[in-house]
């Protein structure tokens, strides 16, 4: 698809992209590369100049745009909650528009507030101004999921909160995605956020040109162009550690192996977690735990020698 404005400005030029069902795809690139335009063309807030957009094989241009938007969840940077409505009413907006009965709308709203970590008994009757930025963002995600859309669009959803809250929201969102398994297209400027959240990352350059489309580890290990290499940064090797599982270099140990005094990380962690624990404790090894049981060790030298294709995704 492409979008060319009347003055000849090419916002998106001939973009072809396949988003697998159930995956989270991140669109990233410099300002003005058409990321948000792509998102808005998917739900027809912006009409493509040419091309097609298919969801499960159905062309969205054949669907009434209002009905289409009710079937696609949309989360924006500043949440966009209605200030005059309670949080419960905000979450139930689309189900009400779809004609759901009041009891069903309330049950669905409370179910989703619980899912995103907001106690409905405590937060349901509150208004947006009574919530923190992180809590409002969670409520925005709940509202986008209310009608159980097959596709969720997210335009820089966590950029308006401070770094600590942002990290917590990202962790919560990964937990939520593991539970609901939505097909998600997310826009961000933050390469660390893209690497942390994305199953695949699409790097766009000016004019909506697709420079590379790959899993995070592959993108960091093998940038496809100078533009991608510059964008992901010279420290991409460190970022790659954050998407490389411990199992790629872990040495298994038996019950009698002495790991006393070693810093430890969970076996669900990454090489980045292991290196951080070693540097903090000034240690050369780290113990890998499965709950309360040590299952292996990772050495600092093994991390530095990890093969480039040892990636989590």
Coordinates of C-alpha atoms in Angstrom, one line a residue:
X1 CA 0.0 0.0 0.0
X2 CA 1.0 3.6 -0.4
X3 CA 0.0 7.1 0.7
X4 CA 0.8 10.1 -1.3
X5 CA -0.6 13.5 -0.4
X6 CA -1.9 16.2 -2.7
X7 CA 1.3 18.2 -2.7
X8 CA 3.3 15.1 -3.8
X9 CA 4.6 14.2 -0.4
X10 CA 5.1 10.4 -0.2
X11 CA 4.2 9.3 3.4
X12 CA 4.3 5.6 2.6
X13 CA 5.6 4.3 -0.7
X14 CA 4.8 0.7 -1.9
X15 CA 4.9 -1.0 1.5
X16 CA 4.3 -4.7 1.6
X17 CA 4.1 -6.4 5.0
X18 CA 2.7 -9.6 6.3
X19 CA 1.8 -9.7 10.0
X20 CA 1.3 -13.3 11.2
X21 CA -1.7 -14.0 13.4
X22 CA -1.0 -13.9 17.1
X23 CA 2.3 -12.0 16.7
X24 CA 3.4 -8.6 17.9
X25 CA 5.0 -6.6 15.0
X26 CA 6.8 -3.4 15.8
X27 CA 7.1 -0.5 13.3
X28 CA 10.1 1.6 14.0
X29 CA 12.1 4.3 12.3
X30 CA 13.0 8.0 12.3
X31 CA 10.4 10.7 12.6
X32 CA 8.5 11.2 9.4
X33 CA 9.0 7.6 8.1
X34 CA 5.2 6.9 8.0
X35 CA 4.9 4.6 11.0
X36 CA 1.7 6.1 12.4
X37 CA 0.3 6.6 8.8
X38 CA 0.6 2.9 8.3
X39 CA -1.3 2.3 11.5
X40 CA -4.1 4.7 10.6
X41 CA -4.4 3.2 7.1
X42 CA -5.0 -0.2 8.7
X43 CA -8.2 1.0 10.4
X44 CA -9.0 3.5 7.6
X45 CA -8.6 6.7 9.7
X46 CA -6.4 7.5 6.6
X47 CA -7.4 6.2 3.2
X48 CA -4.5 4.6 1.2
X49 CA -3.7 6.2 -2.1
X50 CA -3.4 2.7 -3.6
X51 CA -3.0 -0.9 -2.5
X52 CA -4.9 -3.3 -0.3
X53 CA -5.1 -4.1 3.4
X54 CA -6.3 -7.6 4.2
X55 CA -7.3 -9.0 7.6
X56 CA -7.8 -12.8 7.5
X57 CA -8.0 -12.4 3.7
X58 CA -10.8 -9.8 3.8
X59 CA -10.1 -6.4 2.2
X60 CA -10.8 -3.7 4.8
X61 CA -11.9 -1.3 2.1
X62 CA -14.9 -3.5 1.5
X63 CA -16.0 -3.0 5.2
X64 CA -17.9 0.0 6.6
X65 CA -15.1 2.1 8.3
X66 CA -17.1 2.6 11.5
X67 CA -17.8 -1.1 11.8
X68 CA -14.2 -1.8 11.0
X69 CA -12.9 0.4 13.8
X70 CA -15.2 -1.3 16.3
X71 CA -13.5 -4.6 15.4
X72 CA -9.9 -3.3 15.7
X73 CA -8.5 -2.2 19.1
X74 CA -6.6 1.1 19.1
X75 CA -4.3 2.4 21.8
X76 CA -2.8 5.8 21.5
X77 CA 0.1 7.6 23.2
X78 CA -2.1 9.8 25.6
X79 CA -4.7 7.1 26.1
X80 CA -7.7 9.2 25.0
X81 CA -10.0 8.2 27.8
X82 CA -13.2 10.1 28.1
X83 CA -12.7 12.4 31.1
X84 CA -16.4 12.6 32.0
X85 CA -16.9 8.8 32.2
X86 CA -15.8 6.4 34.9
X87 CA -13.0 3.9 34.1
X88 CA -15.6 1.1 33.9
X89 CA -17.7 3.1 31.5
X90 CA -14.6 4.0 29.4
X91 CA -13.7 0.3 29.1
X92 CA -17.2 -0.6 28.1
X93 CA -17.5 2.0 25.3
X94 CA -17.3 -0.3 22.2
X95 CA -19.4 -3.1 23.7
X96 CA -22.2 -0.5 24.3
X97 CA -21.9 0.8 20.8
X98 CA -22.3 -2.8 19.6
X99 CA -25.5 -3.1 21.5
X100 CA -24.4 -5.4 24.4
X101 CA -26.7 -5.6 27.4
X102 CA -25.7 -3.6 30.5
X103 CA -24.9 -6.6 32.6
X104 CA -22.7 -8.1 29.9
X105 CA -20.9 -4.8 29.4
X106 CA -20.2 -4.5 33.1
X107 CA -18.9 -8.1 33.4
X108 CA -16.6 -7.6 30.4
X109 CA -15.3 -4.3 31.7
X110 CA -14.5 -5.8 35.2
X111 CA -12.9 -8.9 33.6
X112 CA -10.6 -6.7 31.6
X113 CA -9.7 -4.3 34.4
X114 CA -8.7 -7.4 36.4
X115 CA -6.7 -8.7 33.5
X116 CA -4.7 -5.4 33.2
X117 CA -4.0 -5.3 36.9
X118 CA -6.7 -2.7 38.0
X119 CA -9.0 -3.9 40.7
X120 CA -12.5 -3.2 39.4
X121 CA -13.9 -2.6 42.9
X122 CA -11.2 0.0 43.5
X123 CA -10.8 1.6 40.1
X124 CA -14.1 1.0 38.2
X125 CA -15.9 4.0 39.6
X126 CA -12.9 6.4 39.4
X127 CA -12.5 8.9 36.7
X128 CA -9.4 9.3 34.5
X129 CA -8.0 12.3 36.4
X130 CA -8.0 10.1 39.6
X131 CA -5.5 7.6 38.0
X132 CA -1.8 7.8 37.5
X133 CA -0.4 7.9 34.0
X134 CA 0.5 4.2 34.1
X135 CA -3.0 3.3 35.4
X136 CA -4.7 5.3 32.6
X137 CA -2.5 3.5 30.1
X138 CA -3.7 0.1 31.4
X139 CA -7.3 1.3 31.3
X140 CA -6.7 2.3 27.6
X141 CA -5.4 -1.2 26.8
X142 CA -8.4 -2.7 28.5
X143 CA -10.8 -0.5 26.5
X144 CA -9.1 -1.5 23.3
X145 CA -9.6 -5.2 24.1
X146 CA -13.2 -4.9 25.3
X147 CA -14.9 -6.2 22.2
X148 CA -12.3 -9.0 21.8
X149 CA -10.8 -7.6 18.5
X150 CA -8.7 -9.8 16.3
X151 CA -6.2 -7.0 15.7
X152 CA -4.8 -4.4 18.1
X153 CA -3.1 -1.2 16.9
X154 CA -0.8 0.6 19.4
X155 CA 0.7 4.0 18.6
X156 CA 3.6 4.7 21.0
X157 CA 1.4 3.5 23.9
X158 CA 4.0 3.8 26.7
X159 CA 6.0 6.9 25.7
X160 CA 4.0 9.4 27.9
X161 CA 5.1 7.8 31.2
X162 CA 8.4 7.9 33.1
X163 CA 11.1 5.2 32.4
X164 CA 10.4 3.2 35.6
X165 CA 6.6 3.0 35.0
X166 CA 7.3 2.3 31.3
X167 CA 9.4 -0.7 32.1
X168 CA 6.7 -2.1 34.4
X169 CA 4.0 -1.5 31.8
X170 CA 6.1 -3.3 29.2
X171 CA 6.4 -6.3 31.5
X172 CA 2.7 -6.3 32.2
X173 CA 1.9 -6.0 28.5
X174 CA 4.1 -9.1 27.7
X175 CA 2.2 -11.0 30.4
X176 CA -1.1 -9.8 29.0
X177 CA -0.1 -10.7 25.4
X178 CA 0.9 -14.2 26.5
X179 CA -2.6 -14.6 27.9
X180 CA -4.7 -13.1 25.1
X181 CA -2.5 -13.8 22.0
X182 CA -3.7 -10.9 19.9
X183 CA -2.3 -9.8 16.5
X184 CA -0.7 -6.5 17.3
X185 CA 1.0 -3.8 15.3
X186 CA 2.9 -1.4 17.6
X187 CA 4.6 1.9 16.7
X188 CA 7.6 3.1 18.7
X189 CA 10.7 5.3 18.4
X190 CA 12.5 3.3 21.1
X191 CA 14.7 0.5 19.7
X192 CA 15.0 -1.1 23.2
X193 CA 11.2 -1.2 23.5
X194 CA 11.0 -2.8 20.0
X195 CA 13.5 -5.4 20.9
X196 CA 11.8 -6.2 24.2
X197 CA 8.2 -6.4 22.9
X198 CA 8.4 -7.4 19.3
X199 CA 8.2 -10.9 17.7
X200 CA 9.3 -9.1 14.5
X201 CA 10.5 -5.6 13.9
X202 CA 9.9 -3.6 10.7
X203 CA 12.5 -0.8 10.3
X204 CA 11.1 2.0 8.0
X205 CA 13.0 4.8 6.4
X206 CA 11.7 8.1 5.0
X207 CA 8.8 7.6 2.7
X208 CA 7.7 4.4 4.4
X209 CA 10.4 2.3 2.7
X210 CA 10.9 -1.0 4.4
X211 CA 14.6 -1.4 5.2
X212 CA 14.4 -4.7 7.1
X213 CA 11.7 -7.0 8.6
X214 CA 13.1 -9.6 11.0
X215 CA 13.0 -11.0 14.6
X216 CA 14.8 -8.8 17.1
X217 CA 17.9 -11.0 17.4
X218 CA 18.4 -11.3 13.6
X219 CA 17.9 -7.5 13.2
X220 CA 20.6 -6.8 15.8
X221 CA 23.0 -9.5 14.6
X222 CA 22.6 -8.9 10.9
X223 CA 21.5 -5.3 10.0
X224 CA 20.4 -5.4 6.3
X225 CA 21.6 -1.9 5.4
X226 CA 23.7 1.0 6.7
X227 CA 20.5 2.8 7.6
X228 CA 19.4 -0.1 9.9
X229 CA 22.9 -0.4 11.3
X230 CA 23.0 3.3 12.2
X231 CA 19.5 3.2 13.6
X232 CA 19.9 0.2 15.9
X233 CA 23.2 1.8 17.2
X234 CA 26.7 0.7 17.7
X235 CA 25.7 -1.1 21.0
X236 CA 23.5 -3.5 19.1
X237 CA 25.7 -6.4 20.4
X238 CA 24.6 -5.5 24.0
X239 CA 21.0 -5.2 23.0
X240 CA 21.2 -8.7 21.4
X241 CA 22.1 -10.1 24.8
X242 CA 18.6 -9.1 25.9
X243 CA 16.9 -11.4 23.4
X244 CA 19.3 -14.3 23.8
X245 CA 18.2 -17.0 26.2
X246 CA 20.4 -18.4 28.9
X247 CA 20.0 -21.9 27.5
X248 CA 22.2 -21.1 24.5
X249 CA 25.3 -21.0 26.7
X250 CA 24.2 -22.5 30.0
X251 CA 26.3 -25.4 31.4
X252 CA 24.1 -27.9 33.2
X253 CA 25.0 -28.9 36.8
X254 CA 24.2 -31.9 39.0
X255 CA 22.7 -31.9 42.5
X256 CA 26.1 -31.9 44.2
X257 CA 27.7 -29.0 42.2
X258 CA 28.8 -26.2 44.5
X259 CA 27.2 -22.9 43.4
X260 CA 27.1 -21.3 46.9
X261 CA 27.9 -17.6 46.8
X262 CA 27.2 -17.2 43.1
X263 CA 24.7 -14.5 42.1
X264 CA 21.6 -16.1 40.5
X265 CA 19.1 -15.5 37.7
X266 CA 15.9 -17.3 36.7
X267 CA 16.1 -19.8 33.8
X268 CA 13.6 -17.6 32.0
X269 CA 16.2 -14.8 31.8
X270 CA 18.6 -13.7 29.1
X271 CA 22.3 -13.3 28.7
X272 CA 21.8 -9.6 29.5
X273 CA 20.3 -10.5 32.9
X274 CA 23.2 -12.9 33.6
X275 CA 25.9 -10.3 32.7
X276 CA 24.1 -7.6 34.8
X277 CA 24.1 -10.0 37.8
X278 CA 27.8 -10.8 37.3
X279 CA 28.8 -7.2 37.0
X280 CA 26.8 -6.2 40.1
X281 CA 28.4 -9.0 42.2
X282 CA 31.8 -8.7 40.6
X283 CA 31.6 -12.4 39.7
X284 CA 32.7 -14.5 36.8
X285 CA 29.8 -17.0 36.9
X286 CA 26.1 -16.9 37.7
X287 CA 23.8 -19.7 38.9
X288 CA 20.7 -20.4 36.8
X289 CA 17.7 -21.3 38.9
X290 CA 14.4 -23.0 38.1
X291 CA 12.4 -21.8 41.1
X292 CA 14.5 -22.9 44.1
X293 CA 16.7 -25.4 42.2
X294 CA 20.0 -24.6 40.5
X295 CA 19.9 -26.1 37.1
X296 CA 23.1 -24.7 35.6
X297 CA 25.7 -22.0 35.4
X298 CA 26.7 -19.4 32.9
X299 CA 30.2 -17.9 32.7
X300 CA 31.2 -14.4 31.6
X301 CA 33.4 -15.8 28.9
X302 CA 30.6 -17.9 27.5
X303 CA 28.4 -14.8 27.1
X304 CA 31.1 -13.0 25.1
X305 CA 31.6 -16.1 22.9
X306 CA 27.8 -16.7 22.2
X307 CA 27.2 -17.2 18.5
X308 CA 25.5 -14.4 16.6
X309 CA 22.6 -16.7 15.7
X310 CA 21.8 -17.7 19.3
X311 CA 18.7 -15.6 19.6
X312 CA 15.5 -15.9 21.5
X313 CA 13.1 -15.4 18.6

